[in-house]
Amino acid sequence: MTNYRLDRRFTLPAIGVHLIAAGVVAALAFLAWAPLGILAGLLLLNALRTYAFPPVVARTDQGGVRLGGRMTVKPVQIAWSQIDDVSVDRAHVFFDREDADTLAFPLAYVGRAAEPFVREVHERLNEANGYRRYEPPTDATS
């Protein structure tokens, strides 16, 4: 199983919101009600967790691909056997499904891991359909 995490350009605004909220709650804890300091601490910890471990937005394994997750779109699980074709443009990967539905996944979500993600999708789809890379026959007489 391979996990592809959300690119930093999408997590940094969420981290900023957490830090601003932690500052406001800490000020309220200082001025009004001290137990709010616990909430400020939890907001800081969540900001650190999001920075250290961005949410997973794509997961591939032998059975299929799961797209989406926290801070993106609703998660969708697709088995490799349900995918008819995969096409790629500069910004998206398009999964053409058996039910004539097409699912577009933005490559910006995975950032620098876009090329390995596309390569792995193609390799796993080929493996699921029994395709293998063509290797020219070797000359057995020499």
Short mmCIF file of N, CA, C and O in Angstrom, two decimals:
data_model
loop_
_atom_site.label_atom_id
_atom_site.label_comp_id
_atom_site.label_asym_id
_atom_site.label_seq_id
_atom_site.Cartn_x
_atom_site.Cartn_y
_atom_site.Cartn_z
N MET A 1 0.84 -1.17 0.00
CA MET A 1 0.00 0.00 0.00
C MET A 1 0.89 1.24 0.00
O MET A 1 1.84 1.32 0.75
N THR A 2 0.55 2.16 -0.86
CA THR A 2 1.29 3.42 -0.93
C THR A 2 0.33 4.56 -0.62
O THR A 2 -0.76 4.64 -1.18
N ASN A 3 0.77 5.42 0.28
CA ASN A 3 -0.02 6.60 0.64
C ASN A 3 0.60 7.83 0.01
O ASN A 3 1.81 8.02 0.03
N TYR A 4 -0.25 8.68 -0.55
CA TYR A 4 0.17 9.96 -1.09
C TYR A 4 -0.49 11.05 -0.26
O TYR A 4 -1.70 11.11 -0.14
N ARG A 5 0.34 11.92 0.31
CA ARG A 5 -0.15 12.93 1.25
C ARG A 5 -0.42 14.26 0.56
O ARG A 5 0.15 14.57 -0.49
N LEU A 6 -1.29 15.03 1.18
CA LEU A 6 -1.67 16.34 0.66
C LEU A 6 -0.46 17.26 0.61
O LEU A 6 0.36 17.31 1.53
N ASP A 7 -0.33 17.99 -0.48
CA ASP A 7 0.79 18.90 -0.68
C ASP A 7 0.76 20.02 0.35
O ASP A 7 -0.31 20.45 0.80
N ARG A 8 1.94 20.52 0.69
CA ARG A 8 2.06 21.56 1.73
C ARG A 8 1.29 22.84 1.41
O ARG A 8 0.81 23.52 2.31
N ARG A 9 1.15 23.17 0.14
CA ARG A 9 0.45 24.43 -0.19
C ARG A 9 -1.01 24.39 0.23
O ARG A 9 -1.63 25.43 0.37
N PHE A 10 -1.57 23.20 0.45
CA PHE A 10 -2.95 23.09 0.91
C PHE A 10 -3.02 22.95 2.43
O PHE A 10 -4.03 23.30 3.03
N THR A 11 -1.97 22.44 3.06
CA THR A 11 -2.00 22.28 4.51
C THR A 11 -1.60 23.55 5.26
O THR A 11 -2.06 23.77 6.38
N LEU A 12 -0.77 24.38 4.65
CA LEU A 12 -0.31 25.58 5.35
C LEU A 12 -1.44 26.54 5.73
O LEU A 12 -1.43 27.08 6.84
N PRO A 13 -2.45 26.77 4.89
CA PRO A 13 -3.56 27.63 5.35
C PRO A 13 -4.30 27.03 6.55
O PRO A 13 -4.69 27.76 7.46
N ALA A 14 -4.48 25.72 6.56
CA ALA A 14 -5.16 25.08 7.70
C ALA A 14 -4.33 25.23 8.97
O ALA A 14 -4.87 25.48 10.06
N ILE A 15 -3.02 25.10 8.83
CA ILE A 15 -2.13 25.27 9.99
C ILE A 15 -2.21 26.71 10.48
O ILE A 15 -2.29 26.96 11.70
N GLY A 16 -2.24 27.66 9.56
CA GLY A 16 -2.36 29.07 9.94
C GLY A 16 -3.65 29.36 10.69
O GLY A 16 -3.65 30.09 11.69
N VAL A 17 -4.74 28.79 10.23
CA VAL A 17 -6.03 28.98 10.91
C VAL A 17 -5.97 28.42 12.33
O VAL A 17 -6.44 29.04 13.29
N HIS A 18 -5.35 27.24 12.47
CA HIS A 18 -5.21 26.64 13.81
C HIS A 18 -4.37 27.53 14.73
O HIS A 18 -4.69 27.70 15.91
N LEU A 19 -3.29 28.08 14.20
CA LEU A 19 -2.42 28.93 15.03
C LEU A 19 -3.12 30.22 15.43
O LEU A 19 -2.99 30.68 16.58
N ILE A 20 -3.87 30.83 14.51
CA ILE A 20 -4.62 32.04 14.85
C ILE A 20 -5.67 31.73 15.90
O ILE A 20 -5.83 32.48 16.89
N ALA A 21 -6.41 30.64 15.71
CA ALA A 21 -7.43 30.26 16.68
C ALA A 21 -6.81 29.96 18.03
O ALA A 21 -7.36 30.33 19.08
N ALA A 22 -5.64 29.31 18.04
CA ALA A 22 -4.96 29.02 19.32
C ALA A 22 -4.57 30.31 20.02
O ALA A 22 -4.69 30.42 21.24
N GLY A 23 -4.11 31.31 19.26
CA GLY A 23 -3.75 32.59 19.86
C GLY A 23 -4.95 33.30 20.46
O GLY A 23 -4.89 33.84 21.57
N VAL A 24 -6.07 33.29 19.74
CA VAL A 24 -7.29 33.94 20.24
C VAL A 24 -7.80 33.23 21.49
O VAL A 24 -8.15 33.86 22.49
N VAL A 25 -7.82 31.90 21.44
CA VAL A 25 -8.30 31.13 22.60
C VAL A 25 -7.35 31.32 23.78
O VAL A 25 -7.80 31.41 24.94
N ALA A 26 -6.03 31.38 23.54
CA ALA A 26 -5.08 31.60 24.63
C ALA A 26 -5.31 32.97 25.27
O ALA A 26 -5.25 33.11 26.50
N ALA A 27 -5.60 33.99 24.45
CA ALA A 27 -5.89 35.32 25.01
C ALA A 27 -7.16 35.28 25.84
O ALA A 27 -7.22 35.88 26.92
N LEU A 28 -8.18 34.58 25.34
CA LEU A 28 -9.42 34.45 26.11
C LEU A 28 -9.18 33.68 27.41
O LEU A 28 -9.78 34.00 28.44
N ALA A 29 -8.33 32.68 27.36
CA ALA A 29 -8.01 31.91 28.57
C ALA A 29 -7.32 32.79 29.60
O ALA A 29 -7.58 32.69 30.79
N PHE A 30 -6.45 33.66 29.13
CA PHE A 30 -5.74 34.56 30.03
C PHE A 30 -6.67 35.60 30.63
O PHE A 30 -6.59 35.94 31.80
N LEU A 31 -7.60 36.12 29.81
CA LEU A 31 -8.47 37.20 30.25
C LEU A 31 -9.75 36.73 30.93
O LEU A 31 -10.23 37.37 31.86
N ALA A 32 -10.33 35.63 30.46
CA ALA A 32 -11.67 35.29 30.92
C ALA A 32 -11.72 33.99 31.72
O ALA A 32 -12.16 33.99 32.87
N TRP A 33 -11.29 32.89 31.13
CA TRP A 33 -11.51 31.59 31.76
C TRP A 33 -10.32 30.69 31.50
O TRP A 33 -10.09 30.26 30.36
N ALA A 34 -9.55 30.39 32.51
CA ALA A 34 -8.28 29.68 32.38
C ALA A 34 -8.39 28.29 31.72
O ALA A 34 -7.49 27.92 30.96
N PRO A 35 -9.44 27.50 31.94
CA PRO A 35 -9.49 26.19 31.29
C PRO A 35 -9.50 26.23 29.76
O PRO A 35 -9.27 25.22 29.10
N LEU A 36 -9.77 27.39 29.16
CA LEU A 36 -9.69 27.51 27.71
C LEU A 36 -8.25 27.30 27.21
O LEU A 36 -8.03 27.02 26.03
N GLY A 37 -7.29 27.40 28.11
CA GLY A 37 -5.89 27.15 27.75
C GLY A 37 -5.70 25.73 27.23
O GLY A 37 -4.83 25.48 26.39
N ILE A 38 -6.51 24.79 27.70
CA ILE A 38 -6.43 23.41 27.22
C ILE A 38 -6.81 23.36 25.74
O ILE A 38 -6.15 22.70 24.94
N LEU A 39 -7.86 24.08 25.38
CA LEU A 39 -8.28 24.13 23.98
C LEU A 39 -7.19 24.76 23.12
O LEU A 39 -6.91 24.29 22.01
N ALA A 40 -6.55 25.81 23.62
CA ALA A 40 -5.45 26.44 22.88
C ALA A 40 -4.31 25.45 22.66
O ALA A 40 -3.75 25.36 21.56
N GLY A 41 -4.01 24.68 23.67
CA GLY A 41 -2.97 23.65 23.54
C GLY A 41 -3.34 22.59 22.53
O GLY A 41 -2.49 22.15 21.75
N LEU A 42 -4.60 22.18 22.53
CA LEU A 42 -5.05 21.17 21.56
C LEU A 42 -4.99 21.70 20.13
O LEU A 42 -4.64 20.97 19.20
N LEU A 43 -5.33 22.97 19.96
CA LEU A 43 -5.23 23.57 18.62
C LEU A 43 -3.78 23.62 18.14
O LEU A 43 -3.50 23.34 16.98
N LEU A 44 -2.87 23.94 19.05
CA LEU A 44 -1.45 23.93 18.69
C LEU A 44 -0.97 22.53 18.33
O LEU A 44 -0.24 22.35 17.35
N LEU A 45 -1.38 21.55 19.10
CA LEU A 45 -0.98 20.17 18.81
C LEU A 45 -1.54 19.69 17.47
O LEU A 45 -0.85 19.00 16.72
N ASN A 46 -2.77 20.07 17.17
CA ASN A 46 -3.35 19.68 15.88
C ASN A 46 -2.63 20.37 14.72
O ASN A 46 -2.43 19.76 13.66
N ALA A 47 -2.22 21.61 14.91
CA ALA A 47 -1.45 22.31 13.86
C ALA A 47 -0.11 21.60 13.64
O ALA A 47 0.30 21.39 12.49
N LEU A 48 0.55 21.20 14.71
CA LEU A 48 1.81 20.47 14.58
C LEU A 48 1.61 19.12 13.91
O LEU A 48 2.42 18.70 13.08
N ARG A 49 0.55 18.43 14.25
CA ARG A 49 0.27 17.13 13.66
C ARG A 49 0.00 17.28 12.16
O ARG A 49 0.49 16.50 11.34
N THR A 50 -0.75 18.30 11.79
CA THR A 50 -1.05 18.53 10.37
C THR A 50 0.21 18.89 9.61
O THR A 50 0.39 18.48 8.46
N TYR A 51 1.13 19.62 10.24
CA TYR A 51 2.38 19.96 9.58
C TYR A 51 3.27 18.72 9.43
O TYR A 51 3.84 18.49 8.36
N ALA A 52 3.37 17.92 10.48
CA ALA A 52 4.25 16.75 10.44
C ALA A 52 3.68 15.63 9.57
O ALA A 52 4.42 14.93 8.89
N PHE A 53 2.38 15.44 9.62
CA PHE A 53 1.74 14.35 8.89
C PHE A 53 0.53 14.89 8.12
O PHE A 53 -0.60 14.78 8.60
N PRO A 54 0.76 15.45 6.93
CA PRO A 54 -0.39 15.94 6.14
C PRO A 54 -1.35 14.79 5.86
O PRO A 54 -0.94 13.64 5.79
N PRO A 55 -2.62 15.09 5.69
CA PRO A 55 -3.60 14.02 5.46
C PRO A 55 -3.33 13.26 4.16
O PRO A 55 -2.84 13.83 3.18
N VAL A 56 -3.67 11.99 4.16
CA VAL A 56 -3.53 11.15 2.98
C VAL A 56 -4.68 11.47 2.03
O VAL A 56 -5.84 11.48 2.44
N VAL A 57 -4.35 11.74 0.76
CA VAL A 57 -5.38 12.06 -0.23
C VAL A 57 -5.52 11.00 -1.30
O VAL A 57 -6.50 11.00 -2.04
N ALA A 58 -4.55 10.11 -1.40
CA ALA A 58 -4.63 9.00 -2.37
C ALA A 58 -3.91 7.81 -1.76
O ALA A 58 -2.84 7.96 -1.16
N ARG A 59 -4.51 6.65 -1.92
CA ARG A 59 -3.92 5.42 -1.39
C ARG A 59 -4.10 4.34 -2.45
O ARG A 59 -5.21 4.10 -2.91
N THR A 60 -3.01 3.71 -2.85
CA THR A 60 -3.09 2.62 -3.82
C THR A 60 -2.64 1.33 -3.16
O THR A 60 -1.72 1.32 -2.34
N ASP A 61 -3.30 0.25 -3.53
CA ASP A 61 -2.90 -1.08 -3.08
C ASP A 61 -3.31 -2.09 -4.14
O ASP A 61 -3.75 -1.72 -5.22
N GLN A 62 -3.17 -3.37 -3.83
CA GLN A 62 -3.48 -4.41 -4.81
C GLN A 62 -4.95 -4.39 -5.23
O GLN A 62 -5.28 -4.73 -6.36
N GLY A 63 -5.83 -4.02 -4.32
CA GLY A 63 -7.26 -4.07 -4.60
C GLY A 63 -7.80 -2.90 -5.40
O GLY A 63 -8.76 -3.04 -6.15
N GLY A 64 -7.21 -1.71 -5.22
CA GLY A 64 -7.73 -0.55 -5.91
C GLY A 64 -7.08 0.73 -5.45
O GLY A 64 -6.01 0.73 -4.85
N VAL A 65 -7.76 1.81 -5.71
CA VAL A 65 -7.27 3.13 -5.35
C VAL A 65 -8.35 3.85 -4.55
O VAL A 65 -9.53 3.72 -4.82
N ARG A 66 -7.92 4.57 -3.52
CA ARG A 66 -8.83 5.39 -2.72
C ARG A 66 -8.39 6.83 -2.91
O ARG A 66 -7.24 7.18 -2.66
N LEU A 67 -9.31 7.66 -3.36
CA LEU A 67 -9.02 9.07 -3.65
C LEU A 67 -9.83 9.95 -2.73
O LEU A 67 -11.00 9.70 -2.48
N GLY A 68 -9.21 11.02 -2.26
CA GLY A 68 -9.90 11.97 -1.38
C GLY A 68 -9.58 11.70 0.07
O GLY A 68 -8.88 10.77 0.42
N GLY A 69 -10.08 12.57 0.91
CA GLY A 69 -9.85 12.43 2.34
C GLY A 69 -10.05 13.77 3.03
O GLY A 69 -10.64 14.70 2.48
N ARG A 70 -9.53 13.85 4.25
CA ARG A 70 -9.64 15.09 5.01
C ARG A 70 -9.05 16.26 4.24
O ARG A 70 -8.03 16.13 3.60
N MET A 71 -9.69 17.38 4.30
CA MET A 71 -9.27 18.64 3.68
C MET A 71 -9.37 18.62 2.16
O MET A 71 -8.90 19.55 1.51
N THR A 72 -9.94 17.58 1.56
CA THR A 72 -10.13 17.55 0.10
C THR A 72 -11.55 17.11 -0.17
O THR A 72 -12.47 17.59 0.45
N VAL A 73 -11.73 16.19 -1.10
CA VAL A 73 -13.05 15.73 -1.48
C VAL A 73 -13.44 14.49 -0.69
O VAL A 73 -12.61 13.86 -0.06
N LYS A 74 -14.71 14.14 -0.77
CA LYS A 74 -15.21 12.94 -0.09
C LYS A 74 -14.46 11.71 -0.64
O LYS A 74 -14.32 11.55 -1.85
N PRO A 75 -13.96 10.83 0.24
CA PRO A 75 -13.19 9.67 -0.22
C PRO A 75 -14.02 8.73 -1.11
O PRO A 75 -15.19 8.47 -0.85
N VAL A 76 -13.37 8.25 -2.17
CA VAL A 76 -13.98 7.32 -3.11
C VAL A 76 -13.03 6.15 -3.28
O VAL A 76 -11.85 6.35 -3.55
N GLN A 77 -13.54 4.94 -3.12
CA GLN A 77 -12.75 3.73 -3.32
C GLN A 77 -13.14 3.11 -4.65
O GLN A 77 -14.32 2.90 -4.92
N ILE A 78 -12.14 2.82 -5.50
CA ILE A 78 -12.39 2.21 -6.80
C ILE A 78 -11.49 0.99 -6.92
O ILE A 78 -10.27 1.09 -6.74
N ALA A 79 -12.08 -0.15 -7.23
CA ALA A 79 -11.28 -1.35 -7.48
C ALA A 79 -10.66 -1.26 -8.87
O ALA A 79 -11.24 -0.66 -9.78
N TRP A 80 -9.49 -1.84 -9.03
CA TRP A 80 -8.82 -1.79 -10.33
C TRP A 80 -9.67 -2.43 -11.41
O TRP A 80 -9.65 -2.00 -12.57
N SER A 81 -10.44 -3.44 -11.04
CA SER A 81 -11.28 -4.12 -12.02
C SER A 81 -12.45 -3.25 -12.50
O SER A 81 -13.05 -3.54 -13.52
N GLN A 82 -12.77 -2.18 -11.79
CA GLN A 82 -13.85 -1.28 -12.16
C GLN A 82 -13.38 -0.12 -13.05
O GLN A 82 -14.18 0.69 -13.49
N ILE A 83 -12.07 -0.04 -13.29
CA ILE A 83 -11.52 1.06 -14.09
C ILE A 83 -11.29 0.57 -15.50
O ILE A 83 -10.58 -0.41 -15.73
N ASP A 84 -11.90 1.26 -16.48
CA ASP A 84 -11.70 0.92 -17.89
C ASP A 84 -10.46 1.57 -18.46
O ASP A 84 -9.74 0.97 -19.25
N ASP A 85 -10.23 2.83 -18.10
CA ASP A 85 -9.10 3.56 -18.68
C ASP A 85 -8.68 4.67 -17.73
O ASP A 85 -9.48 5.15 -16.92
N VAL A 86 -7.43 5.07 -17.85
CA VAL A 86 -6.89 6.19 -17.10
C VAL A 86 -6.23 7.12 -18.09
O VAL A 86 -5.45 6.69 -18.93
N SER A 87 -6.56 8.39 -18.01
CA SER A 87 -5.91 9.38 -18.85
C SER A 87 -5.42 10.52 -17.97
O SER A 87 -5.95 10.76 -16.89
N VAL A 88 -4.40 11.22 -18.47
CA VAL A 88 -3.76 12.27 -17.68
C VAL A 88 -3.61 13.51 -18.54
O VAL A 88 -3.23 13.43 -19.70
N ASP A 89 -3.96 14.65 -17.96
CA ASP A 89 -3.57 15.91 -18.59
C ASP A 89 -2.65 16.62 -17.60
O ASP A 89 -2.19 16.03 -16.64
N ARG A 90 -2.38 17.87 -17.82
CA ARG A 90 -1.41 18.56 -16.95
C ARG A 90 -1.88 18.69 -15.51
O ARG A 90 -1.07 18.74 -14.60
N ALA A 91 -3.18 18.74 -15.29
CA ALA A 91 -3.68 19.05 -13.95
C ALA A 91 -4.47 17.92 -13.29
O ALA A 91 -4.71 17.99 -12.09
N HIS A 92 -4.91 16.92 -14.05
CA HIS A 92 -5.79 15.89 -13.49
C HIS A 92 -5.44 14.50 -13.98
O HIS A 92 -4.86 14.34 -15.05
N VAL A 93 -5.85 13.52 -13.18
CA VAL A 93 -5.88 12.13 -13.63
C VAL A 93 -7.36 11.78 -13.75
O VAL A 93 -8.14 12.02 -12.82
N PHE A 94 -7.75 11.23 -14.88
CA PHE A 94 -9.15 10.88 -15.12
C PHE A 94 -9.28 9.36 -15.08
O PHE A 94 -8.62 8.66 -15.84
N PHE A 95 -10.14 8.88 -14.20
CA PHE A 95 -10.42 7.45 -14.08
C PHE A 95 -11.76 7.19 -14.75
O PHE A 95 -12.80 7.62 -14.25
N ASP A 96 -11.74 6.50 -15.89
CA ASP A 96 -12.97 6.12 -16.58
C ASP A 96 -13.43 4.79 -15.99
O ASP A 96 -12.75 3.78 -16.12
N ARG A 97 -14.62 4.80 -15.38
CA ARG A 97 -15.12 3.61 -14.70
C ARG A 97 -16.06 2.83 -15.58
O ARG A 97 -16.55 3.34 -16.59
N GLU A 98 -16.31 1.58 -15.19
CA GLU A 98 -17.20 0.70 -15.95
C GLU A 98 -18.60 1.26 -16.10
O GLU A 98 -19.25 1.04 -17.11
N ASP A 99 -19.07 1.97 -15.09
CA ASP A 99 -20.44 2.49 -15.11
C ASP A 99 -20.56 3.78 -15.93
O ASP A 99 -21.50 4.55 -15.72
N ALA A 100 -19.61 4.03 -16.83
CA ALA A 100 -19.59 5.20 -17.72
C ALA A 100 -19.43 6.51 -16.96
O ALA A 100 -19.75 7.58 -17.46
N ASP A 101 -18.95 6.42 -15.74
CA ASP A 101 -18.69 7.61 -14.94
C ASP A 101 -17.19 7.90 -14.99
O ASP A 101 -16.37 6.99 -15.02
N THR A 102 -16.84 9.16 -15.02
CA THR A 102 -15.44 9.56 -15.02
C THR A 102 -15.14 10.33 -13.75
O THR A 102 -15.87 11.26 -13.40
N LEU A 103 -14.09 9.94 -13.08
CA LEU A 103 -13.67 10.59 -11.85
C LEU A 103 -12.38 11.36 -12.12
O LEU A 103 -11.41 10.78 -12.62
N ALA A 104 -12.37 12.65 -11.85
CA ALA A 104 -11.18 13.48 -12.05
C ALA A 104 -10.52 13.74 -10.71
O ALA A 104 -11.18 14.16 -9.75
N PHE A 105 -9.22 13.47 -10.63
CA PHE A 105 -8.47 13.70 -9.41
C PHE A 105 -7.39 14.74 -9.70
O PHE A 105 -6.54 14.53 -10.56
N PRO A 106 -7.40 15.89 -9.00
CA PRO A 106 -6.40 16.93 -9.24
C PRO A 106 -5.00 16.49 -8.80
O PRO A 106 -4.81 16.06 -7.66
N LEU A 107 -4.04 16.59 -9.69
CA LEU A 107 -2.67 16.22 -9.35
C LEU A 107 -2.03 17.20 -8.39
O LEU A 107 -1.04 16.87 -7.73
N ALA A 108 -2.58 18.40 -8.28
CA ALA A 108 -2.04 19.39 -7.34
C ALA A 108 -2.14 18.88 -5.90
O ALA A 108 -1.31 19.25 -5.06
N TYR A 109 -3.12 18.04 -5.61
CA TYR A 109 -3.26 17.51 -4.26
C TYR A 109 -2.03 16.73 -3.81
O TYR A 109 -1.68 16.75 -2.65
N VAL A 110 -1.37 16.02 -4.72
CA VAL A 110 -0.21 15.22 -4.34
C VAL A 110 1.10 15.94 -4.62
O VAL A 110 2.17 15.45 -4.25
N GLY A 111 1.06 17.09 -5.27
CA GLY A 111 2.24 17.94 -5.45
C GLY A 111 3.35 17.25 -6.22
O GLY A 111 3.16 16.76 -7.33
N ARG A 112 4.54 17.20 -5.61
CA ARG A 112 5.70 16.62 -6.28
C ARG A 112 5.57 15.12 -6.51
O ARG A 112 6.31 14.56 -7.32
N ALA A 113 4.69 14.47 -5.81
CA ALA A 113 4.50 13.02 -5.97
C ALA A 113 3.56 12.68 -7.12
O ALA A 113 3.15 11.54 -7.26
N ALA A 114 3.22 13.66 -7.95
CA ALA A 114 2.27 13.43 -9.05
C ALA A 114 2.81 12.40 -10.04
O ALA A 114 2.08 11.49 -10.44
N GLU A 115 4.06 12.54 -10.44
CA GLU A 115 4.61 11.61 -11.42
C GLU A 115 4.68 10.17 -10.88
O GLU A 115 4.23 9.25 -11.55
N PRO A 116 5.19 9.95 -9.66
CA PRO A 116 5.17 8.58 -9.14
C PRO A 116 3.75 8.04 -8.95
O PRO A 116 3.50 6.85 -9.15
N PHE A 117 2.81 8.92 -8.60
CA PHE A 117 1.42 8.48 -8.44
C PHE A 117 0.85 8.00 -9.76
O PHE A 117 0.27 6.91 -9.83
N VAL A 118 1.04 8.77 -10.82
CA VAL A 118 0.51 8.38 -12.13
C VAL A 118 1.18 7.09 -12.60
O VAL A 118 0.51 6.19 -13.12
N ARG A 119 2.48 6.98 -12.41
CA ARG A 119 3.20 5.77 -12.81
C ARG A 119 2.66 4.55 -12.06
O ARG A 119 2.42 3.50 -12.66
N GLU A 120 2.46 4.70 -10.76
CA GLU A 120 1.96 3.57 -9.98
C GLU A 120 0.53 3.20 -10.38
O GLU A 120 0.18 2.02 -10.43
N VAL A 121 -0.31 4.18 -10.67
CA VAL A 121 -1.67 3.89 -11.12
C VAL A 121 -1.63 3.06 -12.39
O VAL A 121 -2.32 2.05 -12.52
N HIS A 122 -0.79 3.46 -13.35
CA HIS A 122 -0.69 2.72 -14.61
C HIS A 122 -0.15 1.31 -14.37
O HIS A 122 -0.68 0.33 -14.93
N GLU A 123 0.88 1.18 -13.54
CA GLU A 123 1.46 -0.13 -13.29
C GLU A 123 0.45 -1.06 -12.60
O GLU A 123 0.32 -2.23 -12.97
N ARG A 124 -0.24 -0.56 -11.61
CA ARG A 124 -1.21 -1.40 -10.89
C ARG A 124 -2.41 -1.75 -11.78
O ARG A 124 -2.93 -2.85 -11.70
N LEU A 125 -2.83 -0.83 -12.62
CA LEU A 125 -3.92 -1.12 -13.53
C LEU A 125 -3.50 -2.18 -14.56
O LEU A 125 -4.26 -3.10 -14.86
N ASN A 126 -2.29 -2.07 -15.08
CA ASN A 126 -1.78 -3.09 -16.00
C ASN A 126 -1.68 -4.44 -15.31
O ASN A 126 -2.04 -5.47 -15.89
N GLU A 127 -1.19 -4.45 -14.09
CA GLU A 127 -1.07 -5.70 -13.34
C GLU A 127 -2.44 -6.33 -13.08
O GLU A 127 -2.62 -7.53 -13.21
N ALA A 128 -3.42 -5.51 -12.76
CA ALA A 128 -4.76 -6.02 -12.48
C ALA A 128 -5.41 -6.61 -13.73
O ALA A 128 -6.19 -7.55 -13.64
N ASN A 129 -5.09 -6.06 -14.90
CA ASN A 129 -5.67 -6.55 -16.14
C ASN A 129 -4.82 -7.62 -16.82
O ASN A 129 -5.15 -8.09 -17.90
N GLY A 130 -3.70 -7.98 -16.21
CA GLY A 130 -2.85 -9.02 -16.77
C GLY A 130 -1.95 -8.56 -17.88
O GLY A 130 -1.38 -9.38 -18.61
N TYR A 131 -1.77 -7.26 -18.03
CA TYR A 131 -0.87 -6.76 -19.07
C TYR A 131 0.56 -6.76 -18.52
O TYR A 131 0.78 -6.62 -17.33
N ARG A 132 1.50 -6.92 -19.39
CA ARG A 132 2.89 -6.81 -18.99
C ARG A 132 3.65 -6.04 -20.05
O ARG A 132 3.23 -5.98 -21.21
N ARG A 133 4.75 -5.49 -19.65
CA ARG A 133 5.56 -4.70 -20.57
C ARG A 133 6.11 -5.60 -21.68
O ARG A 133 6.56 -6.70 -21.43
N TYR A 134 6.05 -5.11 -22.91
CA TYR A 134 6.55 -5.88 -24.04
C TYR A 134 8.06 -5.93 -23.99
O TYR A 134 8.73 -4.91 -23.86
N GLU A 135 8.60 -7.12 -24.06
CA GLU A 135 10.04 -7.31 -24.15
C GLU A 135 10.31 -8.09 -25.42
O GLU A 135 9.77 -9.17 -25.61
N PRO A 136 11.12 -7.53 -26.30
CA PRO A 136 11.39 -8.22 -27.56
C PRO A 136 12.04 -9.58 -27.29
O PRO A 136 12.80 -9.73 -26.34
N PRO A 137 11.73 -10.56 -28.12
CA PRO A 137 12.31 -11.88 -27.88
C PRO A 137 13.82 -11.85 -28.11
O PRO A 137 14.33 -11.12 -28.95
N THR A 138 14.51 -12.63 -27.31
CA THR A 138 15.95 -12.72 -27.48
C THR A 138 16.26 -13.80 -28.51
O THR A 138 15.50 -14.76 -28.67
N ASP A 139 17.35 -13.64 -29.19
CA ASP A 139 17.75 -14.61 -30.21
C ASP A 139 18.31 -15.85 -29.51
O ASP A 139 19.36 -15.80 -28.88
N ALA A 140 17.60 -16.96 -29.59
CA ALA A 140 17.97 -18.18 -28.89
C ALA A 140 19.07 -18.94 -29.61
O ALA A 140 19.65 -19.87 -29.05
N THR A 141 19.38 -18.59 -30.84
CA THR A 141 20.38 -19.34 -31.60
C THR A 141 21.80 -18.90 -31.30
O THR A 141 22.74 -19.59 -31.61
N SER A 142 22.00 -17.75 -30.70
CA SER A 142 23.36 -17.30 -30.46
C SER A 142 23.90 -17.72 -29.14
O SER A 142 23.38 -18.27 -28.29
#
